[in-house]
Amino acid sequence: MALTAYAVARLHNLYAVVMLAGIYSLLAAVMFVVLDAVDVAFTEAAVGAGISTVLALGTLALTKSREKTPRHTRILPLAVCGITGAALVYGTLDLEHYGDPSAAPHHHVGPEYLARSIPDTGVPNVVTSVLASYRGYDTLGETTVIFTAGVGVVLLLGSWRRKEDDDA
Amino acid sequence: MHNFLVLRVIAKLLLPFILLFALYVQFHGDYGPGGGFQAGVIFAAGFILYALVWGVENAELVLPRGLLRFCFAAGVMLYAGVGLYDILAGGMYLDYSVMAQDSVKGQHLGILLVELGVGITVSTVMVTIFYTFAGYRR
């Protein structure tokens, strides 16, 4: 994964970058499978490796496929990335150890969901019952985000084409 | 895109399976991994494959833009509508227990319906974005 990330940063041919980003997503999906998060892995593979690659290629068809050579200095972006990265790594020091039974996520609402999912909803896949039922509001919000994205794209790019159709 | 015989044959062979798999992921999300979001993306991927091989014009004959726009609003409306129905049926917003006599069955039905709403919205929005990008400078 580090190798693909490095290649993405170094390459200037954007087609290759899009393909490598897809490979990166696929590797991330494999990592999620190894961590037993099958639903997340499924989403990562379908969205990250599949649809976003196609959409990025579609975008490239509209723009140029080669990155512009930067004219400004590279020190500032490097500093921003370095500081952000260091802050994130510092944040992970506070995370619980993987598989630690005394970790906070295992003692909050998690066990309750696990115990109540079948009697409450009759749905064996707890991820689905949490997503759709216990956390129904959040999922409604996510769906609204997708809807907004669609409306935004149609408003920004879609009407332009319809006007052209009218002229023709 | 008119002479790639192998591509067209393979795409034609794969397409029904992709769509069927999307439906499986959609409605089997209660039991296995998956759900509306993933199913919507797979369903959209099937149509994007069709549009890539046969052109956006032909894909628009199957799924016209107007229908897509209607559907991606309808998916959100289905989700929110389930919530409103729950209020009318005497429960809280998005509390599916009141949707059937048995609260477990109600929950099951509610989850199925909202996942369907998510799936419809996600798939149609993805196809719409692809149509818009692909058909922008034609």
mmCIF file of C-alpha atoms in Angstrom:
data_model
loop_
_atom_site.group_PDB
_atom_site.id
_atom_site.type_symbol
_atom_site.label_atom_id
_atom_site.label_comp_id
_atom_site.label_asym_id
_atom_site.label_seq_id
_atom_site.Cartn_x
_atom_site.Cartn_y
_atom_site.Cartn_z
ATOM 1 C CA MET A 1 0.000 0.000 0.000
ATOM 2 C CA ALA A 2 2.860 2.355 0.842
ATOM 3 C CA LEU A 3 4.403 1.533 -2.531
ATOM 4 C CA THR A 4 1.232 2.411 -4.459
ATOM 5 C CA ALA A 5 0.800 5.598 -2.430
ATOM 6 C CA TYR A 6 4.378 6.614 -3.249
ATOM 7 C CA ALA A 7 3.847 5.845 -6.943
ATOM 8 C CA VAL A 8 0.631 7.922 -6.965
ATOM 9 C CA ALA A 9 2.544 10.844 -5.490
ATOM 10 C CA ARG A 10 5.422 10.576 -7.958
ATOM 11 C CA LEU A 11 3.644 9.860 -11.257
ATOM 12 C CA HIS A 12 2.502 12.638 -13.548
ATOM 13 C CA ASN A 13 0.407 10.543 -15.913
ATOM 14 C CA LEU A 14 -3.046 10.830 -14.369
ATOM 15 C CA TYR A 15 -4.407 7.681 -16.036
ATOM 16 C CA ALA A 16 -1.771 5.660 -14.239
ATOM 17 C CA VAL A 17 -2.552 7.548 -11.021
ATOM 18 C CA VAL A 18 -6.244 6.653 -11.279
ATOM 19 C CA MET A 19 -5.411 2.994 -11.868
ATOM 20 C CA LEU A 20 -2.989 2.945 -8.941
ATOM 21 C CA ALA A 21 -5.578 4.602 -6.712
ATOM 22 C CA GLY A 22 -7.940 1.760 -7.639
ATOM 23 C CA ILE A 23 -5.278 -0.780 -6.711
ATOM 24 C CA TYR A 24 -4.753 1.065 -3.429
ATOM 25 C CA SER A 25 -8.489 0.790 -2.667
ATOM 26 C CA LEU A 26 -8.425 -2.907 -3.475
ATOM 27 C CA LEU A 27 -5.502 -3.416 -1.097
ATOM 28 C CA ALA A 28 -7.391 -1.458 1.567
ATOM 29 C CA ALA A 29 -10.361 -3.785 0.985
ATOM 30 C CA VAL A 30 -8.098 -6.812 1.494
ATOM 31 C CA MET A 31 -6.872 -5.240 4.731
ATOM 32 C CA PHE A 32 -10.475 -4.806 5.935
ATOM 33 C CA VAL A 33 -11.176 -8.481 5.144
ATOM 34 C CA VAL A 34 -8.134 -9.459 7.201
ATOM 35 C CA LEU A 35 -9.545 -7.333 10.053
ATOM 36 C CA ASP A 36 -12.896 -9.205 9.726
ATOM 37 C CA ALA A 37 -14.781 -6.099 8.564
ATOM 38 C CA VAL A 38 -16.425 -7.727 5.543
ATOM 39 C CA ASP A 39 -19.087 -5.061 5.018
ATOM 40 C CA VAL A 40 -16.532 -2.268 4.994
ATOM 41 C CA ALA A 41 -14.297 -4.261 2.657
ATOM 42 C CA PHE A 42 -17.249 -4.804 0.317
ATOM 43 C CA THR A 43 -17.980 -1.085 0.228
ATOM 44 C CA GLU A 44 -14.329 -0.183 -0.278
ATOM 45 C CA ALA A 45 -13.973 -2.627 -3.167
ATOM 46 C CA ALA A 46 -17.206 -1.556 -4.868
ATOM 47 C CA VAL A 47 -16.954 2.194 -4.324
ATOM 48 C CA GLY A 48 -13.228 2.882 -3.994
ATOM 49 C CA ALA A 49 -11.872 0.458 -6.552
ATOM 50 C CA GLY A 50 -14.883 0.291 -8.858
ATOM 51 C CA ILE A 51 -17.070 3.341 -9.228
ATOM 52 C CA SER A 52 -14.625 6.066 -8.256
ATOM 53 C CA THR A 53 -12.067 4.727 -10.743
ATOM 54 C CA VAL A 54 -14.643 4.878 -13.532
ATOM 55 C CA LEU A 55 -15.814 8.348 -12.484
ATOM 56 C CA ALA A 56 -12.229 9.604 -12.250
ATOM 57 C CA LEU A 57 -11.553 8.270 -15.752
ATOM 58 C CA GLY A 58 -14.718 10.016 -16.931
ATOM 59 C CA THR A 59 -13.431 13.225 -15.398
ATOM 60 C CA LEU A 60 -10.060 12.748 -17.076
ATOM 61 C CA ALA A 61 -11.831 12.434 -20.409
ATOM 62 C CA LEU A 62 -13.129 15.985 -19.819
ATOM 63 C CA THR A 63 -9.808 17.432 -18.675
ATOM 64 C CA LYS A 64 -6.158 16.823 -19.533
ATOM 65 C CA SER A 65 -4.569 13.570 -18.547
ATOM 66 C CA ARG A 66 -1.207 15.019 -17.572
ATOM 67 C CA GLU A 67 -0.484 16.803 -14.357
ATOM 68 C CA LYS A 68 0.810 20.361 -14.693
ATOM 69 C CA THR A 69 4.329 20.837 -13.451
ATOM 70 C CA PRO A 70 4.068 22.916 -10.287
ATOM 71 C CA ARG A 71 5.544 26.385 -10.523
ATOM 72 C CA HIS A 72 5.597 27.229 -6.832
ATOM 73 C CA THR A 73 7.927 25.901 -4.183
ATOM 74 C CA ARG A 74 7.302 22.436 -2.715
ATOM 75 C CA ILE A 75 8.353 23.270 0.835
ATOM 76 C CA LEU A 76 4.947 24.504 2.068
ATOM 77 C CA PRO A 77 2.891 21.477 0.862
ATOM 78 C CA LEU A 78 5.530 19.154 2.270
ATOM 79 C CA ALA A 79 5.370 20.911 5.635
ATOM 80 C CA VAL A 80 1.547 20.773 5.712
ATOM 81 C CA CYS A 81 1.526 17.051 4.837
ATOM 82 C CA GLY A 82 4.272 16.302 7.334
ATOM 83 C CA ILE A 83 2.574 18.102 10.208
ATOM 84 C CA THR A 84 -0.852 16.573 9.433
ATOM 85 C CA GLY A 85 0.678 13.114 9.153
ATOM 86 C CA ALA A 86 2.554 13.523 12.418
ATOM 87 C CA ALA A 87 -0.652 14.691 14.144
ATOM 88 C CA LEU A 88 -2.532 11.634 12.834
ATOM 89 C CA VAL A 89 0.206 9.242 13.957
ATOM 90 C CA TYR A 90 0.207 10.965 17.353
ATOM 91 C CA GLY A 91 -3.574 10.404 17.461
ATOM 92 C CA THR A 92 -3.195 6.668 16.843
ATOM 93 C CA LEU A 93 -1.047 6.397 19.980
ATOM 94 C CA ASP A 94 -4.236 7.011 21.969
ATOM 95 C CA LEU A 95 -6.158 4.244 20.185
ATOM 96 C CA GLU A 96 -6.862 0.998 21.978
ATOM 97 C CA HIS A 97 -4.726 -1.976 21.042
ATOM 98 C CA TYR A 98 -6.251 -4.203 18.367
ATOM 99 C CA GLY A 99 -8.118 -7.120 19.953
ATOM 100 C CA ASP A 100 -7.901 -5.683 23.471
ATOM 101 C CA PRO A 101 -11.034 -6.940 25.284
ATOM 102 C CA SER A 102 -11.031 -3.983 27.685
ATOM 103 C CA ALA A 103 -11.107 -1.453 24.821
ATOM 104 C CA ALA A 104 -13.831 1.184 25.079
ATOM 105 C CA PRO A 105 -15.771 0.189 21.898
ATOM 106 C CA HIS A 106 -16.408 -3.255 23.400
ATOM 107 C CA HIS A 107 -18.074 -1.802 26.490
ATOM 108 C CA HIS A 108 -20.320 0.972 25.220
ATOM 109 C CA VAL A 109 -23.410 0.109 23.135
ATOM 110 C CA GLY A 110 -21.670 -2.613 21.120
ATOM 111 C CA PRO A 111 -22.490 -5.628 23.313
ATOM 112 C CA GLU A 112 -26.077 -4.421 23.670
ATOM 113 C CA TYR A 113 -26.507 -4.272 19.888
ATOM 114 C CA LEU A 114 -24.958 -7.717 19.520
ATOM 115 C CA ALA A 115 -27.246 -9.186 22.150
ATOM 116 C CA ARG A 116 -30.440 -7.445 21.021
ATOM 117 C CA SER A 117 -30.131 -7.552 17.241
ATOM 118 C CA ILE A 118 -31.722 -10.972 16.720
ATOM 119 C CA PRO A 119 -34.552 -10.653 19.295
ATOM 120 C CA ASP A 120 -35.294 -7.048 18.245
ATOM 121 C CA THR A 121 -35.035 -7.206 14.483
ATOM 122 C CA GLY A 122 -34.567 -10.845 13.483
ATOM 123 C CA VAL A 123 -31.663 -9.764 11.282
ATOM 124 C CA PRO A 124 -28.559 -11.941 11.682
ATOM 125 C CA ASN A 125 -26.186 -9.417 10.090
ATOM 126 C CA VAL A 126 -25.683 -6.975 12.961
ATOM 127 C CA VAL A 127 -24.002 -4.456 10.653
ATOM 128 C CA THR A 128 -27.223 -4.166 8.672
ATOM 129 C CA SER A 129 -29.450 -3.892 11.742
ATOM 130 C CA VAL A 130 -27.229 -1.226 13.311
ATOM 131 C CA LEU A 131 -27.004 0.722 10.049
ATOM 132 C CA ALA A 132 -30.651 0.630 9.137
ATOM 133 C CA SER A 133 -32.418 0.446 12.474
ATOM 134 C CA TYR A 134 -30.433 1.531 15.528
ATOM 135 C CA ARG A 135 -28.592 4.183 13.542
ATOM 136 C CA GLY A 136 -31.386 4.873 11.069
ATOM 137 C CA TYR A 137 -31.025 8.643 11.261
ATOM 138 C CA ASP A 138 -27.361 8.497 10.278
ATOM 139 C CA THR A 139 -28.087 6.352 7.267
ATOM 140 C CA LEU A 140 -30.894 8.679 6.212
ATOM 141 C CA GLY A 141 -28.373 11.504 6.430
ATOM 142 C CA GLU A 142 -25.879 9.575 4.287
ATOM 143 C CA THR A 143 -28.534 8.866 1.693
ATOM 144 C CA THR A 144 -29.364 12.554 1.637
ATOM 145 C CA VAL A 145 -25.678 13.330 1.056
ATOM 146 C CA ILE A 146 -25.657 11.028 -2.001
ATOM 147 C CA PHE A 147 -28.876 12.648 -3.209
ATOM 148 C CA THR A 148 -27.343 16.098 -2.785
ATOM 149 C CA ALA A 149 -24.260 15.025 -4.732
ATOM 150 C CA GLY A 150 -26.467 13.842 -7.583
ATOM 151 C CA VAL A 151 -28.502 17.048 -7.584
ATOM 152 C CA GLY A 152 -25.301 19.096 -7.526
ATOM 153 C CA VAL A 153 -23.807 17.317 -10.522
ATOM 154 C CA VAL A 154 -27.039 17.564 -12.495
ATOM 155 C CA LEU A 155 -27.389 21.262 -11.687
ATOM 156 C CA LEU A 156 -23.777 22.121 -12.494
ATOM 157 C CA LEU A 157 -23.197 20.031 -15.610
ATOM 158 C CA GLY A 158 -26.551 18.589 -16.658
ATOM 159 C CA SER A 159 -28.451 21.765 -17.545
ATOM 160 C CA TRP A 160 -25.616 22.963 -19.767
ATOM 161 C CA ARG A 161 -26.106 19.993 -22.045
ATOM 162 C CA ARG A 162 -29.870 20.325 -22.148
ATOM 163 C CA LYS A 163 -29.529 23.896 -23.397
ATOM 164 C CA GLU A 164 -27.331 22.615 -26.200
ATOM 165 C CA ASP A 165 -29.997 20.079 -27.099
ATOM 166 C CA ASP A 166 -32.539 22.875 -27.335
ATOM 167 C CA ASP A 167 -30.295 24.790 -29.701
ATOM 168 C CA ALA A 168 -29.766 21.809 -31.919
ATOM 169 C CA MET B 1 -16.556 1.159 -29.822
ATOM 170 C CA HIS B 2 -18.166 -0.748 -32.641
ATOM 171 C CA ASN B 3 -15.696 -3.489 -33.492
ATOM 172 C CA PHE B 4 -14.686 -4.902 -30.128
ATOM 173 C CA LEU B 5 -16.521 -8.188 -30.567
ATOM 174 C CA VAL B 6 -14.923 -9.943 -27.592
ATOM 175 C CA LEU B 7 -15.680 -6.985 -25.334
ATOM 176 C CA ARG B 8 -19.306 -6.874 -26.415
ATOM 177 C CA VAL B 9 -19.863 -10.601 -26.025
ATOM 178 C CA ILE B 10 -18.226 -10.727 -22.607
ATOM 179 C CA ALA B 11 -20.081 -7.625 -21.434
ATOM 180 C CA LYS B 12 -23.351 -9.102 -22.624
ATOM 181 C CA LEU B 13 -22.594 -12.333 -20.778
ATOM 182 C CA LEU B 14 -21.586 -10.574 -17.572
ATOM 183 C CA LEU B 15 -24.350 -7.994 -17.415
ATOM 184 C CA PRO B 16 -27.238 -10.179 -16.184
ATOM 185 C CA PHE B 17 -25.002 -11.681 -13.524
ATOM 186 C CA ILE B 18 -23.849 -8.275 -12.306
ATOM 187 C CA LEU B 19 -27.449 -7.069 -12.013
ATOM 188 C CA LEU B 20 -28.558 -10.311 -10.378
ATOM 189 C CA PHE B 21 -25.660 -10.118 -7.923
ATOM 190 C CA ALA B 22 -26.641 -6.535 -7.111
ATOM 191 C CA LEU B 23 -30.181 -7.666 -6.312
ATOM 192 C CA TYR B 24 -28.801 -10.530 -4.224
ATOM 193 C CA VAL B 25 -26.608 -8.133 -2.239
ATOM 194 C CA GLN B 26 -29.583 -5.810 -1.844
ATOM 195 C CA PHE B 27 -32.065 -8.311 -0.497
ATOM 196 C CA HIS B 28 -29.662 -10.667 1.215
ATOM 197 C CA GLY B 29 -27.985 -7.828 3.136
ATOM 198 C CA ASP B 30 -29.904 -8.903 6.247
ATOM 199 C CA TYR B 31 -28.108 -12.243 6.297
ATOM 200 C CA GLY B 32 -24.745 -11.741 4.650
ATOM 201 C CA PRO B 33 -22.454 -8.816 4.036
ATOM 202 C CA GLY B 34 -23.909 -6.072 1.920
ATOM 203 C CA GLY B 35 -26.879 -3.780 1.856
ATOM 204 C CA GLY B 36 -28.406 -0.961 -0.083
ATOM 205 C CA PHE B 37 -25.246 1.054 -0.519
ATOM 206 C CA GLN B 38 -23.103 -1.727 -1.967
ATOM 207 C CA ALA B 39 -25.972 -3.110 -4.029
ATOM 208 C CA GLY B 40 -26.669 0.318 -5.496
ATOM 209 C CA VAL B 41 -23.044 0.712 -6.509
ATOM 210 C CA ILE B 42 -22.907 -2.739 -8.135
ATOM 211 C CA PHE B 43 -26.172 -2.109 -9.970
ATOM 212 C CA ALA B 44 -24.788 1.213 -11.205
ATOM 213 C CA ALA B 45 -21.549 -0.505 -12.246
ATOM 214 C CA GLY B 46 -23.586 -2.872 -14.424
ATOM 215 C CA PHE B 47 -25.238 0.016 -16.249
ATOM 216 C CA ILE B 48 -21.973 1.925 -16.524
ATOM 217 C CA LEU B 49 -20.441 -1.162 -18.166
ATOM 218 C CA TYR B 50 -23.346 -1.184 -20.595
ATOM 219 C CA ALA B 51 -22.891 2.526 -21.284
ATOM 220 C CA LEU B 52 -19.137 2.088 -21.789
ATOM 221 C CA VAL B 53 -19.533 -0.709 -24.314
ATOM 222 C CA TRP B 54 -22.655 0.368 -26.203
ATOM 223 C CA GLY B 55 -22.463 4.112 -25.669
ATOM 224 C CA VAL B 56 -24.371 6.466 -23.389
ATOM 225 C CA GLU B 57 -27.064 7.011 -26.054
ATOM 226 C CA ASN B 58 -28.063 3.352 -25.939
ATOM 227 C CA ALA B 59 -27.883 3.223 -22.146
ATOM 228 C CA GLU B 60 -30.216 6.216 -22.047
ATOM 229 C CA LEU B 61 -32.790 4.218 -23.963
ATOM 230 C CA VAL B 62 -32.852 1.711 -21.099
ATOM 231 C CA LEU B 63 -32.549 4.214 -18.248
ATOM 232 C CA PRO B 64 -33.555 7.694 -19.425
ATOM 233 C CA ARG B 65 -32.218 10.694 -17.480
ATOM 234 C CA GLY B 66 -35.663 11.813 -16.413
ATOM 235 C CA LEU B 67 -36.383 8.444 -14.854
ATOM 236 C CA LEU B 68 -33.044 8.540 -13.023
ATOM 237 C CA ARG B 69 -33.769 11.992 -11.618
ATOM 238 C CA PHE B 70 -37.180 10.844 -10.482
ATOM 239 C CA CYS B 71 -35.680 7.711 -8.905
ATOM 240 C CA PHE B 72 -32.942 9.346 -6.922
ATOM 241 C CA ALA B 73 -35.459 11.591 -5.267
ATOM 242 C CA ALA B 74 -37.816 8.646 -4.843
ATOM 243 C CA GLY B 75 -35.188 6.647 -2.930
ATOM 244 C CA VAL B 76 -34.753 9.354 -0.307
ATOM 245 C CA MET B 77 -38.522 9.835 -0.196
ATOM 246 C CA LEU B 78 -38.975 6.107 0.381
ATOM 247 C CA TYR B 79 -36.548 6.220 3.314
ATOM 248 C CA ALA B 80 -38.051 9.368 4.826
ATOM 249 C CA GLY B 81 -41.554 8.120 3.998
ATOM 250 C CA VAL B 82 -40.984 4.968 6.019
ATOM 251 C CA GLY B 83 -40.075 7.232 8.936
ATOM 252 C CA LEU B 84 -43.220 9.329 8.487
ATOM 253 C CA TYR B 85 -45.354 6.217 8.183
ATOM 254 C CA ASP B 86 -43.951 5.067 11.517
ATOM 255 C CA ILE B 87 -45.100 8.320 13.133
ATOM 256 C CA LEU B 88 -48.564 7.936 11.605
ATOM 257 C CA ALA B 89 -48.693 4.346 12.803
ATOM 258 C CA GLY B 90 -48.095 5.569 16.344
ATOM 259 C CA GLY B 91 -44.371 5.069 16.804
ATOM 260 C CA MET B 92 -41.328 7.298 16.697
ATOM 261 C CA TYR B 93 -39.668 8.509 13.505
ATOM 262 C CA LEU B 94 -37.902 5.541 11.856
ATOM 263 C CA ASP B 95 -39.104 3.173 14.591
ATOM 264 C CA TYR B 96 -40.024 0.225 12.367
ATOM 265 C CA SER B 97 -41.557 -1.869 15.140
ATOM 266 C CA VAL B 98 -45.023 -0.459 14.458
ATOM 267 C CA MET B 99 -45.018 -1.451 10.773
ATOM 268 C CA ALA B 100 -46.445 -4.916 11.405
ATOM 269 C CA GLN B 101 -48.379 -6.623 14.204
ATOM 270 C CA ASP B 102 -45.176 -8.327 15.300
ATOM 271 C CA SER B 103 -42.431 -5.829 16.184
ATOM 272 C CA VAL B 104 -39.670 -8.123 14.866
ATOM 273 C CA LYS B 105 -41.458 -8.450 11.528
ATOM 274 C CA GLY B 106 -41.956 -4.689 11.502
ATOM 275 C CA GLN B 107 -38.251 -4.097 12.047
ATOM 276 C CA HIS B 108 -37.434 -6.540 9.275
ATOM 277 C CA LEU B 109 -39.833 -4.890 6.838
ATOM 278 C CA GLY B 110 -38.580 -1.435 7.781
ATOM 279 C CA ILE B 111 -34.933 -2.363 7.275
ATOM 280 C CA LEU B 112 -35.771 -3.962 3.920
ATOM 281 C CA LEU B 113 -37.609 -0.838 2.747
ATOM 282 C CA VAL B 114 -35.027 1.710 3.851
ATOM 283 C CA GLU B 115 -32.231 -0.384 2.349
ATOM 284 C CA LEU B 116 -34.225 -0.435 -0.877
ATOM 285 C CA GLY B 117 -34.477 3.349 -0.702
ATOM 286 C CA VAL B 118 -30.709 3.631 -0.161
ATOM 287 C CA GLY B 119 -30.069 1.245 -3.050
ATOM 288 C CA ILE B 120 -32.325 3.132 -5.471
ATOM 289 C CA THR B 121 -30.785 6.479 -4.594
ATOM 290 C CA VAL B 122 -27.165 5.315 -4.715
ATOM 291 C CA SER B 123 -27.473 3.438 -8.000
ATOM 292 C CA THR B 124 -29.371 6.164 -9.846
ATOM 293 C CA VAL B 125 -27.098 8.938 -8.568
ATOM 294 C CA MET B 126 -24.005 6.997 -9.670
ATOM 295 C CA VAL B 127 -25.442 6.358 -13.142
ATOM 296 C CA THR B 128 -26.532 10.001 -13.389
ATOM 297 C CA ILE B 129 -23.051 11.264 -12.487
ATOM 298 C CA PHE B 130 -21.549 8.939 -15.074
ATOM 299 C CA TYR B 131 -24.029 10.033 -17.775
ATOM 300 C CA THR B 132 -23.341 13.671 -17.015
ATOM 301 C CA PHE B 133 -19.556 13.289 -17.139
ATOM 302 C CA ALA B 134 -19.571 11.029 -20.176
ATOM 303 C CA GLY B 135 -22.050 13.113 -22.122
ATOM 304 C CA TYR B 136 -20.663 16.518 -21.196
ATOM 305 C CA ARG B 137 -18.692 17.543 -24.268
ATOM 306 C CA ARG B 138 -20.488 15.646 -26.999
#
